[in-house]
CSV table of C-alpha atoms and ligand atoms in Angstrom, one decimal:
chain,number,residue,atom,x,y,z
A,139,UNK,CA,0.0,0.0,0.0
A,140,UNK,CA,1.1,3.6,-1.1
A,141,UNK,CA,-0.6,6.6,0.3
A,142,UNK,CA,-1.6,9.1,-2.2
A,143,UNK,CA,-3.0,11.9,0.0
A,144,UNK,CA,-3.0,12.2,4.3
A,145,UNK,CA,-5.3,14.8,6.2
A,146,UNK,CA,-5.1,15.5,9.5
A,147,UNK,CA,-6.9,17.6,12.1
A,148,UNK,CA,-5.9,18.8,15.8
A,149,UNK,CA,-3.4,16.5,16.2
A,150,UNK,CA,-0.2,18.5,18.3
A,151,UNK,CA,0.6,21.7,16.5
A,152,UNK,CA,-1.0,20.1,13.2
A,153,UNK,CA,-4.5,21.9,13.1
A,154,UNK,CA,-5.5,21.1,9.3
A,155,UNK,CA,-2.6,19.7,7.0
A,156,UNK,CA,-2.7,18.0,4.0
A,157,UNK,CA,-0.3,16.0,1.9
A,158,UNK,CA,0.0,14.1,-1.1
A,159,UNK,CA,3.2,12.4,-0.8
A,160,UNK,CA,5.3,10.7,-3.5
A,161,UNK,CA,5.0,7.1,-3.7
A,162,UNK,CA,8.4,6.6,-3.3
A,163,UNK,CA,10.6,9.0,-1.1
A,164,UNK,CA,9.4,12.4,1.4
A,165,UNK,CA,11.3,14.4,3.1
A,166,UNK,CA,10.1,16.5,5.6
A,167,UNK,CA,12.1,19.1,7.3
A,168,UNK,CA,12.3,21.9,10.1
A,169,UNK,CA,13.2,23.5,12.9
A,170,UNK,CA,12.6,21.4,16.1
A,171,UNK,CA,9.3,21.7,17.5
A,172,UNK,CA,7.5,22.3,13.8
A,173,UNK,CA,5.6,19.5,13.8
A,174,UNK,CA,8.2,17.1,11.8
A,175,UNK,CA,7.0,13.9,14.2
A,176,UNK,CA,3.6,14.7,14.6
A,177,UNK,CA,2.9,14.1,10.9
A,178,UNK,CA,4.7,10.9,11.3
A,179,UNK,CA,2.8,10.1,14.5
A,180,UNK,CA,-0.7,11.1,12.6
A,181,UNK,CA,0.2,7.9,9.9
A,182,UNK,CA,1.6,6.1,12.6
A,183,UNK,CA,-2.0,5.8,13.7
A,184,UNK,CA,-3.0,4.2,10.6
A,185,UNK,CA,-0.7,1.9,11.1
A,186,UNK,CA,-0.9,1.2,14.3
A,187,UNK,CA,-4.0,2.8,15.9
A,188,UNK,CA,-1.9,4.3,18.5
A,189,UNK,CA,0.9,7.0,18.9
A,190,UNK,CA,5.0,6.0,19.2
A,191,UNK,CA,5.4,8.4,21.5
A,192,UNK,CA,2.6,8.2,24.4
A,193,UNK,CA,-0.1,6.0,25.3
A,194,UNK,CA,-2.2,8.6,26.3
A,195,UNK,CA,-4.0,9.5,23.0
A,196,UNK,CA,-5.6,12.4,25.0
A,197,UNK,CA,-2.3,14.3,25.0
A,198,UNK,CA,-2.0,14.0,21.3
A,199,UNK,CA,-5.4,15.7,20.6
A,200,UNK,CA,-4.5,19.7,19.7
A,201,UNK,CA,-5.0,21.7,23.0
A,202,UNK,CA,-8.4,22.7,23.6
A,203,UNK,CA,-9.7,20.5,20.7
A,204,UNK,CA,-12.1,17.6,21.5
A,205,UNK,CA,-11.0,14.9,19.1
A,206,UNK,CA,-8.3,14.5,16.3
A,207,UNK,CA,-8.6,12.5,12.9
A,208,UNK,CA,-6.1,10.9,10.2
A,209,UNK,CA,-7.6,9.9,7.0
A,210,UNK,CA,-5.5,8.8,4.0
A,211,UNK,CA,-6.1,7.5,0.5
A,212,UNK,CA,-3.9,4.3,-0.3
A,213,UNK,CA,-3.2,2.3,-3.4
A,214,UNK,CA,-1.7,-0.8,-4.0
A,215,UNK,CA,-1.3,-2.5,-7.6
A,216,UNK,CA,-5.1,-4.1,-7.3
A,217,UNK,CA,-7.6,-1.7,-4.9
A,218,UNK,CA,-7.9,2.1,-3.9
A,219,UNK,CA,-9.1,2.7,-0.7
A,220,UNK,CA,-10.1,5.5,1.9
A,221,UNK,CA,-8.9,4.7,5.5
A,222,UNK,CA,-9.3,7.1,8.4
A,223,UNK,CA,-9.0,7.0,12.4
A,224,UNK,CA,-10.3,9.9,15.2
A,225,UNK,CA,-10.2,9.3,19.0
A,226,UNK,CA,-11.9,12.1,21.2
A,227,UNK,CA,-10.7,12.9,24.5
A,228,UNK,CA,-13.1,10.2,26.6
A,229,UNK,CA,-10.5,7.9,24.6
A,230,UNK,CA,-13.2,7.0,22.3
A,231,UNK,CA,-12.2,5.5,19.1
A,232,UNK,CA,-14.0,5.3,15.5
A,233,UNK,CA,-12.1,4.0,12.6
A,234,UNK,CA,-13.4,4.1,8.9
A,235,UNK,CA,-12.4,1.8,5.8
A,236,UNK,CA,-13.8,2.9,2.7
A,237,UNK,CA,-16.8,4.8,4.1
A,238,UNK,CA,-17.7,2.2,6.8
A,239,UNK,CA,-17.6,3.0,10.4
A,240,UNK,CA,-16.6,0.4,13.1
A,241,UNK,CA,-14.2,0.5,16.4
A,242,UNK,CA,-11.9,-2.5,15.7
A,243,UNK,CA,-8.8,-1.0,15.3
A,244,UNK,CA,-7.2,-4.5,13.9
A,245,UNK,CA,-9.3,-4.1,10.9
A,246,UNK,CA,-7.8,-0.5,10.1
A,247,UNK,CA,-4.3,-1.7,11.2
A,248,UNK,CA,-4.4,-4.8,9.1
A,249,UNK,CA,-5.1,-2.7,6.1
A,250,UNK,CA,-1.6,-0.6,6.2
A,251,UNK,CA,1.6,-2.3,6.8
A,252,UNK,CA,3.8,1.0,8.8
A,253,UNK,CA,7.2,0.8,10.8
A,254,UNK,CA,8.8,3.1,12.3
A,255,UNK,CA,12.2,3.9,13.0
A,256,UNK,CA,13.2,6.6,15.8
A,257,UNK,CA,16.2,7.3,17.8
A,258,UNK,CA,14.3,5.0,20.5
A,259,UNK,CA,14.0,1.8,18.2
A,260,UNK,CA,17.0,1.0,19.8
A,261,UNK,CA,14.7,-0.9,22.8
A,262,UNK,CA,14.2,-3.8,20.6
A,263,UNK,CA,18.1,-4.7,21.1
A,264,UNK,CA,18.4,-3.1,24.8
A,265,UNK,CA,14.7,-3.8,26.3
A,266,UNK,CA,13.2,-7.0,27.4
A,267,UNK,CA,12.2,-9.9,25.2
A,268,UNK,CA,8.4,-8.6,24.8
A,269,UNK,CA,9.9,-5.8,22.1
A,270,UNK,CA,11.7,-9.2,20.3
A,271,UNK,CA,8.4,-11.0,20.2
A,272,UNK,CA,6.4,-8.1,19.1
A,273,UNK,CA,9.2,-7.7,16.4
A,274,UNK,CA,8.0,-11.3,15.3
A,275,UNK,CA,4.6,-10.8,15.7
A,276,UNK,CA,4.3,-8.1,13.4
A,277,UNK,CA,5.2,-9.8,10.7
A,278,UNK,CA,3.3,-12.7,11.5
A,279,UNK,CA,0.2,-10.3,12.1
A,280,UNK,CA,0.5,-9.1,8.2
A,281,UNK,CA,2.0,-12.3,6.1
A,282,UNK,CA,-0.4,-14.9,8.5
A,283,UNK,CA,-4.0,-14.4,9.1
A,284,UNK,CA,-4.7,-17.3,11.3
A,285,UNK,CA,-1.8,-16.3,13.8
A,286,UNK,CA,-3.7,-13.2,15.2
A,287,UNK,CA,-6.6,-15.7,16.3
A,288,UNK,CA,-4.1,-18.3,17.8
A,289,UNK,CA,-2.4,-15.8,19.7
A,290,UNK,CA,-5.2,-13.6,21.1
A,291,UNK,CA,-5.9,-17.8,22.4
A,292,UNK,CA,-2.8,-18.6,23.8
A,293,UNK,CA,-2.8,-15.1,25.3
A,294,UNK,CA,-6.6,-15.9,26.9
A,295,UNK,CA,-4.9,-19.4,28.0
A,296,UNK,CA,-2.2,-18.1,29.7
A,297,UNK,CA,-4.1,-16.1,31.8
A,298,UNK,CA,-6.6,-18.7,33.2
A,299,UNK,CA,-3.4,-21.1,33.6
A,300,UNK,CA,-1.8,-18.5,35.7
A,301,UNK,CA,-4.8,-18.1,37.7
A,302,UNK,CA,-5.1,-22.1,38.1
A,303,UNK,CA,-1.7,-21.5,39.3
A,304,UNK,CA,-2.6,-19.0,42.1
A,305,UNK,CA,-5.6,-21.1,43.5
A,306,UNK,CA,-3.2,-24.1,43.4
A,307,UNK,CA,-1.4,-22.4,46.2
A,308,UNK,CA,-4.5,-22.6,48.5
A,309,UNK,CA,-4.8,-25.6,47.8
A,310,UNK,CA,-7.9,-26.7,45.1
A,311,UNK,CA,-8.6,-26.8,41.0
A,312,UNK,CA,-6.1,-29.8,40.0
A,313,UNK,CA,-8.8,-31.2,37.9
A,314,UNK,CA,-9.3,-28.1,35.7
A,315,UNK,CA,-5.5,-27.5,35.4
A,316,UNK,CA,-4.5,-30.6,33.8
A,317,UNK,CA,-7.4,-29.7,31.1
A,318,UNK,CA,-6.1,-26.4,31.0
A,319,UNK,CA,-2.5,-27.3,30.5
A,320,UNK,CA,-3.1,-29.5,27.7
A,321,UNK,CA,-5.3,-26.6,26.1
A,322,UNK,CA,-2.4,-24.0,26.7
A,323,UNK,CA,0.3,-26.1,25.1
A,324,UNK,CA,-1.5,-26.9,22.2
A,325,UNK,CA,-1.8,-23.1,21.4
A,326,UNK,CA,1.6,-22.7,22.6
A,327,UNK,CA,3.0,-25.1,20.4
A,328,UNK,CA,1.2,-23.7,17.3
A,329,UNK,CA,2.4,-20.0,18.1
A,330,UNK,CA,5.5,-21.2,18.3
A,331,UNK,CA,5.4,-23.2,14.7
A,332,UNK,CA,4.4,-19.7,13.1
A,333,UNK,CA,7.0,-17.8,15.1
A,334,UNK,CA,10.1,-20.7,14.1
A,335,UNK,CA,8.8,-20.5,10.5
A,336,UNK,CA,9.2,-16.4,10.4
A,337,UNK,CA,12.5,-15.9,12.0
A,338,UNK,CA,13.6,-18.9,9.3
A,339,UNK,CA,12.5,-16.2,6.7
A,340,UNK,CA,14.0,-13.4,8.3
A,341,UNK,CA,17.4,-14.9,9.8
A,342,UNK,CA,19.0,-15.1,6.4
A,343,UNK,CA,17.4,-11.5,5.2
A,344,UNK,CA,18.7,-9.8,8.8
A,345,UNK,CA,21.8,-11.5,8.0
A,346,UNK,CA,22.0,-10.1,4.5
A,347,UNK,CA,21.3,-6.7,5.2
A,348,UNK,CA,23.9,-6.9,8.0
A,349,UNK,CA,26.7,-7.1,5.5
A,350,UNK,CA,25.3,-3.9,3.7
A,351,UNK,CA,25.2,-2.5,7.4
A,352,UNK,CA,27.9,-3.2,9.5
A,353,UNK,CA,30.4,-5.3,7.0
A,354,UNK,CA,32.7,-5.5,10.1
A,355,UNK,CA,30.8,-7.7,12.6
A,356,UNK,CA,29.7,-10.6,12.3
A,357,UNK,CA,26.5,-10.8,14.1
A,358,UNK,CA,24.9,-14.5,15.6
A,359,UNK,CA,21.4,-14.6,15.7
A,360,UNK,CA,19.1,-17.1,17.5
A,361,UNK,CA,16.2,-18.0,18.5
A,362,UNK,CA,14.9,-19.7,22.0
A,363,UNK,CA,11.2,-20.7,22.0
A,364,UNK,CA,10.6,-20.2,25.4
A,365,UNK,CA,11.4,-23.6,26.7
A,366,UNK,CA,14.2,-26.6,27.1
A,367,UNK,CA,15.3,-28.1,24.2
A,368,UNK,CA,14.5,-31.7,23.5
A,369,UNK,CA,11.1,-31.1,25.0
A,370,UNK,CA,7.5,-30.7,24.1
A,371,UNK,CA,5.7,-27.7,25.6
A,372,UNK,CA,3.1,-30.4,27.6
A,373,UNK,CA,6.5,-31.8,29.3
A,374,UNK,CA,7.9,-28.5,29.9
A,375,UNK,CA,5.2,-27.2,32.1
A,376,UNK,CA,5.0,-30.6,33.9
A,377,UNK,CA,8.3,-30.2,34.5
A,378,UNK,CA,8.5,-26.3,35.9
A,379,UNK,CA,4.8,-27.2,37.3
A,380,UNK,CA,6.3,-27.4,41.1
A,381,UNK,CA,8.1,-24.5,40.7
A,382,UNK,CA,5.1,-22.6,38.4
A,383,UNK,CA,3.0,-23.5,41.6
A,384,UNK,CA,5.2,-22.1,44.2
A,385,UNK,CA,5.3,-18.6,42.1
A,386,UNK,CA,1.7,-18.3,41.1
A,387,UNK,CA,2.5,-18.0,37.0
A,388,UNK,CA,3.7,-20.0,34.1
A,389,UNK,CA,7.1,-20.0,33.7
A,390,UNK,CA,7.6,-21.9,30.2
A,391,UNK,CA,6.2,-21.3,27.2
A,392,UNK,CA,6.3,-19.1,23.9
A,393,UNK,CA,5.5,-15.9,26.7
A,394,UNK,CA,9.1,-16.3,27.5
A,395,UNK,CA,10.5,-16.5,23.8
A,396,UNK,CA,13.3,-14.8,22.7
A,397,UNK,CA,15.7,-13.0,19.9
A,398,UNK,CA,19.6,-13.6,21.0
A,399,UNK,CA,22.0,-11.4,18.8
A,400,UNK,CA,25.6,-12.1,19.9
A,401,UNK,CA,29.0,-11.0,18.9
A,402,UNK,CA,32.0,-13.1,19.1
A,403,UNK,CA,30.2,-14.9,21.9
A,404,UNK,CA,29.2,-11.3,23.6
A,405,UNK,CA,25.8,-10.0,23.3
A,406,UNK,CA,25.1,-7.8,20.5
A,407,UNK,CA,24.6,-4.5,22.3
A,408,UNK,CA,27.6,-4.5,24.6
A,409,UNK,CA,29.6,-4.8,21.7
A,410,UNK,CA,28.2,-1.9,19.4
A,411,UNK,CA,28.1,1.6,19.8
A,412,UNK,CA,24.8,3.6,19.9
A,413,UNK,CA,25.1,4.2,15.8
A,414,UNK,CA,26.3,0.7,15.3
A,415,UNK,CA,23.2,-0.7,17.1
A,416,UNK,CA,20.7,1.4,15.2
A,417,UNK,CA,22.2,0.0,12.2
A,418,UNK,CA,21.6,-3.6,13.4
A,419,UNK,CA,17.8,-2.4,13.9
A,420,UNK,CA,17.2,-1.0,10.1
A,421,UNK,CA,18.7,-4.2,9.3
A,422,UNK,CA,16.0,-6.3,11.2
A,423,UNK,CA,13.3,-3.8,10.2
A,424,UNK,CA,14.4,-4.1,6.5
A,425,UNK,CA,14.2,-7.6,7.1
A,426,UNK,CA,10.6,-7.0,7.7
A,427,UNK,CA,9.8,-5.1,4.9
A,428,UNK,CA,11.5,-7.7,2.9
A,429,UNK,CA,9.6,-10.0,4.4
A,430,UNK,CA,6.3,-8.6,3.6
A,431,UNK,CA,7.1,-8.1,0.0
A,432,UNK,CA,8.3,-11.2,-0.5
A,433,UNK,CA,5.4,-13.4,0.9
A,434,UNK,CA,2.4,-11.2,0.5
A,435,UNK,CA,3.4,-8.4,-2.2
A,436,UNK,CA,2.2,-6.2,0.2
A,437,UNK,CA,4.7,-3.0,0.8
A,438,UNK,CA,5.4,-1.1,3.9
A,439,UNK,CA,4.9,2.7,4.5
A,440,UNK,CA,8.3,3.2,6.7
A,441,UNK,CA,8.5,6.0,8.5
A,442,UNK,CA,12.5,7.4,10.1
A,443,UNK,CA,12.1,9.6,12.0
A,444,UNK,CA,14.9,12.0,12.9
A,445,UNK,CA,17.2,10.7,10.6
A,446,UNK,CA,20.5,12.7,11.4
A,447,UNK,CA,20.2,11.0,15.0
A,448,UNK,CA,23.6,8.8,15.6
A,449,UNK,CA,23.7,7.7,11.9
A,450,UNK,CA,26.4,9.1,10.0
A,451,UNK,CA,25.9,10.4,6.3
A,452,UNK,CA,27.0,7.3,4.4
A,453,UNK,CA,24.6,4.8,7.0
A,454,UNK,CA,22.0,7.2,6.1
A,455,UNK,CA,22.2,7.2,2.4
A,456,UNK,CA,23.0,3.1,3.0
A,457,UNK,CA,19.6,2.4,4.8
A,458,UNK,CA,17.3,4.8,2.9
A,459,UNK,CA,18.9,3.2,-0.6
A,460,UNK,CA,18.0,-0.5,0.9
A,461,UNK,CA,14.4,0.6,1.8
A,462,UNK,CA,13.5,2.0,-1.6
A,463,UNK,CA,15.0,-1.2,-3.0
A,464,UNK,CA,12.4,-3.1,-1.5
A,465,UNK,CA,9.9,-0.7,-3.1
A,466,UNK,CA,8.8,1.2,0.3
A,467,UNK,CA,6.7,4.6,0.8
A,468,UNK,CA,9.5,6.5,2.7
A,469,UNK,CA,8.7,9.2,5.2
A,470,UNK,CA,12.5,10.7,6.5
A,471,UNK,CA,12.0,13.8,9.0
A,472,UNK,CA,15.1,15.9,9.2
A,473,UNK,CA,15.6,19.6,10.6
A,474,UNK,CA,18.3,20.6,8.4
A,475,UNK,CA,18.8,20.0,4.6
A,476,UNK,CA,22.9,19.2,5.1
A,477,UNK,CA,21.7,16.3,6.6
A,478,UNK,CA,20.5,14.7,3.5
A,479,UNK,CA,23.0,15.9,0.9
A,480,UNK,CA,23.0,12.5,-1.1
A,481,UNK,CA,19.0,12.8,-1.7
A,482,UNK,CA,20.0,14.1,-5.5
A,483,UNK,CA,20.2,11.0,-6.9
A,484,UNK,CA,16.5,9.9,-6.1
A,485,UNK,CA,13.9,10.1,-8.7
A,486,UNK,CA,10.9,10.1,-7.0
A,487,UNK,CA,11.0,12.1,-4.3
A,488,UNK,CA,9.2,15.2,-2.7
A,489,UNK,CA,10.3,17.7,0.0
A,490,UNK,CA,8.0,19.1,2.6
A,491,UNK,CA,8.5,22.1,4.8
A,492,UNK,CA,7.1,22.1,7.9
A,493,UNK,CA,6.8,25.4,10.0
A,494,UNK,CA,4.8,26.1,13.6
A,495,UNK,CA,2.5,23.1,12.3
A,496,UNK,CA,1.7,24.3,8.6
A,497,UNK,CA,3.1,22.3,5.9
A,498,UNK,CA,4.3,23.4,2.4
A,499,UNK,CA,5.3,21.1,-0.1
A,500,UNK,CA,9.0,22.2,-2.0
A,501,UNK,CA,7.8,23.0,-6.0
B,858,ATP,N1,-1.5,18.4,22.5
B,858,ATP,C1,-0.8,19.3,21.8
B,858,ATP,N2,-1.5,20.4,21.3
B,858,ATP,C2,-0.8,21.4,20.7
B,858,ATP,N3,0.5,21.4,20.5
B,858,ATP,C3,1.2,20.3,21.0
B,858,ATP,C4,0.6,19.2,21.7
B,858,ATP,N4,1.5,18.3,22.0
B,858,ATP,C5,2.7,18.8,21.6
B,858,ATP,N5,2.5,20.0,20.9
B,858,ATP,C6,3.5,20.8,20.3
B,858,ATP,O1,3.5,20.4,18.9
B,858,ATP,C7,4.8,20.7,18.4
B,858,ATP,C8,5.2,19.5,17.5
B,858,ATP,O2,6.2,18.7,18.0
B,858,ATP,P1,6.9,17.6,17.1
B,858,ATP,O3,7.5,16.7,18.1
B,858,ATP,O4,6.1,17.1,16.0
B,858,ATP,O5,8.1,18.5,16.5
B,858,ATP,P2,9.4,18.1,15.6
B,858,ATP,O6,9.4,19.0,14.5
B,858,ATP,O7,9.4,16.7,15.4
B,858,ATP,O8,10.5,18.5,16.6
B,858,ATP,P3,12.0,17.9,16.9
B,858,ATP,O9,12.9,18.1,15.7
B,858,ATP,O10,12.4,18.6,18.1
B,858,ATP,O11,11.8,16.4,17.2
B,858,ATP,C9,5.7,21.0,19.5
B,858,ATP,O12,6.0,22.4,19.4
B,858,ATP,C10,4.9,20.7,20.7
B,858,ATP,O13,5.2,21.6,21.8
């Protein structure tokens, strides 16, 4: 999906702006405080029906304004269509694909593939596994429909086994466990099949991209389920059940999956620098988009913001070449034009000036 035109209304400093962005590369550019991430923040919500920034929509609403709204026109090679998203400040949420109004924000999300890459992306290497598996996830959410279903149920399961778990310790509801154990690993084990297959796909792209991205390391990457090896998920929580008991929750299982990078043996971010490390997360969010393309022809709108953040002039012109490469709708905030020197040599391209909130497209 390509956006052809974005509108948006009270969100931050934005009051009323409208865009029609190139299908391949935009630039957007200006002082801090303009307004540079709120437009990426406003698409973001397509995406994601949430902000990268806060989880409190409320603050993103313009002060004194009751509700703010994206809406966007998108394309892809078979379908046009008309998306849009508003919340109001009682956290209300309506959502709109082509004319029709609903509040399931997976529908609108499903439609538009977005990532995002900010100076904070860096979490996914430095943060706890939960950013890894959401990492995974993502992709499984757009290239496999059933795996939203089976992990919303695993999710449900877990719950209800960790609450078996609690009354355990007072002593009662050994009947309904074992049922409920052999529900949860069944689920478990099927999350786990679609999470092995994707990092099979994406293992050898991360790896490729790597050697575009940091040619000087060689980077290990692995993958733990979330249990022993050698083991089925049924015999791992029989086996941690004692313990599981004892502490009330469910210790094994895809919940506690993982993404290992290591270098020479050390992990991955005690080894790189701050640049180095954001160049090991374009290559694993390349990896997604490459993902995408590759198994549902679906592209990615990919949005970087603040580009000139710990990436030097040749990583930058390095990451945005491999992104239009595999054919993605590039947003690339910036506040000064010398950050972007090598953006000549792209075709399709346009530049956007943003001042105190009002946006003027570069003739
Ligand atoms: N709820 C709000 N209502 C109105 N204005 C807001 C609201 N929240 C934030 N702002 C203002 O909106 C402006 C837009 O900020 P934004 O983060 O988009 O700027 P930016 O151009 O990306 O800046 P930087 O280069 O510093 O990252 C800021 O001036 C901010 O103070």
């Amino acid at each position: 999906m390509k956006l052809d035109s974005v509108q948006i209304r009270n969100l931050r400093n934005l009051q009323q702006v409208s865009l029609n962005p190139s299908h391949g590369v935009n630039f957007i550019l200006g002082i801090n405080g303009s307004g540079k991430s709120s437009i990426l923040e406003a698409i973001h919500y397509l995406g994601f029906g949430r902000s990268f920034r806060t989880t409190k929509h409320k603050h993103v609403i313009q002060s004194d304004q009751e509700s703010f709204t994206v809406f966007c026109q998108c394309t892809d090679q078979e379908s046009v269509k008309r998306l849009g998203i508003s919340r109001n400040i009682n956290d209300a949420v309506s959502v709109s694909i082509n004319g029709v109004r609903g509040n399931k924000i997976s529908e609108l999300v499903s439609q538009l593939p977005v990532q995002i890459f900010t100076p904070q992306s860096s979490d996914i290497l430095l943060g706890s596994p939960k950013l890894r598996r959401k990492y995974i996830d993502w992709c499984l959410f757009h290239v496999e429909h059933p795996f939203l279903i089976c992990s919303n149920s695993y999710t449900k399961l877990l719950k209800h086994n960790n609450a078996l778990c609690r009354k355990h310790q007072v002593g009662y509801a050994e009947p309904q466990r074992i049922y409920w154990t052999e529900h949860l690993a069944k689920y478990g084990e099927t999350l786990t099949q679609f999470r092995n297959t994707m990092m099979e796909r994406l293992i050898p792209l991360i790896t490729s991209n790597l050697e575009h991205f940091l040619p000087e390391f060689c980077v290990e990457i692995s993958y733990y389920r979330g249990w022993e090896k050698g083991l089925d998920l049924i015999e791992a929580l029989a086996k941690a059940s004692d313990r599981d008991y004892r502490n009330g929750y469910i210790s094994v299982g895809p919940h506690k999956a993982d993404v290992r990078f290591k270098i020479d043996g050390k992990p991955a971010h005690e080894v790189l620098s701050r640049g180095q490390l954001r160049m090991l997360v374009a290559a694993l969010q390349l990896a997604t988009t490459q993902c995408l393309m590759s198994y549902t022809q679906k592209t990615c709108i990919f949005l970087l913001d603040d580009v000139g953040a710990e990436l030097d002039a040749a990583k930058r012109e390095v990451f945005i070449d491999k992104l239009l490469e595999s054919n993605t709708q590039l947003f690339v905030t910036a506040i000064e034009a010398h950050q972007l020197e090598f953006i000549d040599k792209y075709q399709n391209k346009k530049m956007f000036h943003v001042e105190h909130g009002q946006v003027r497209e570069e003739s």
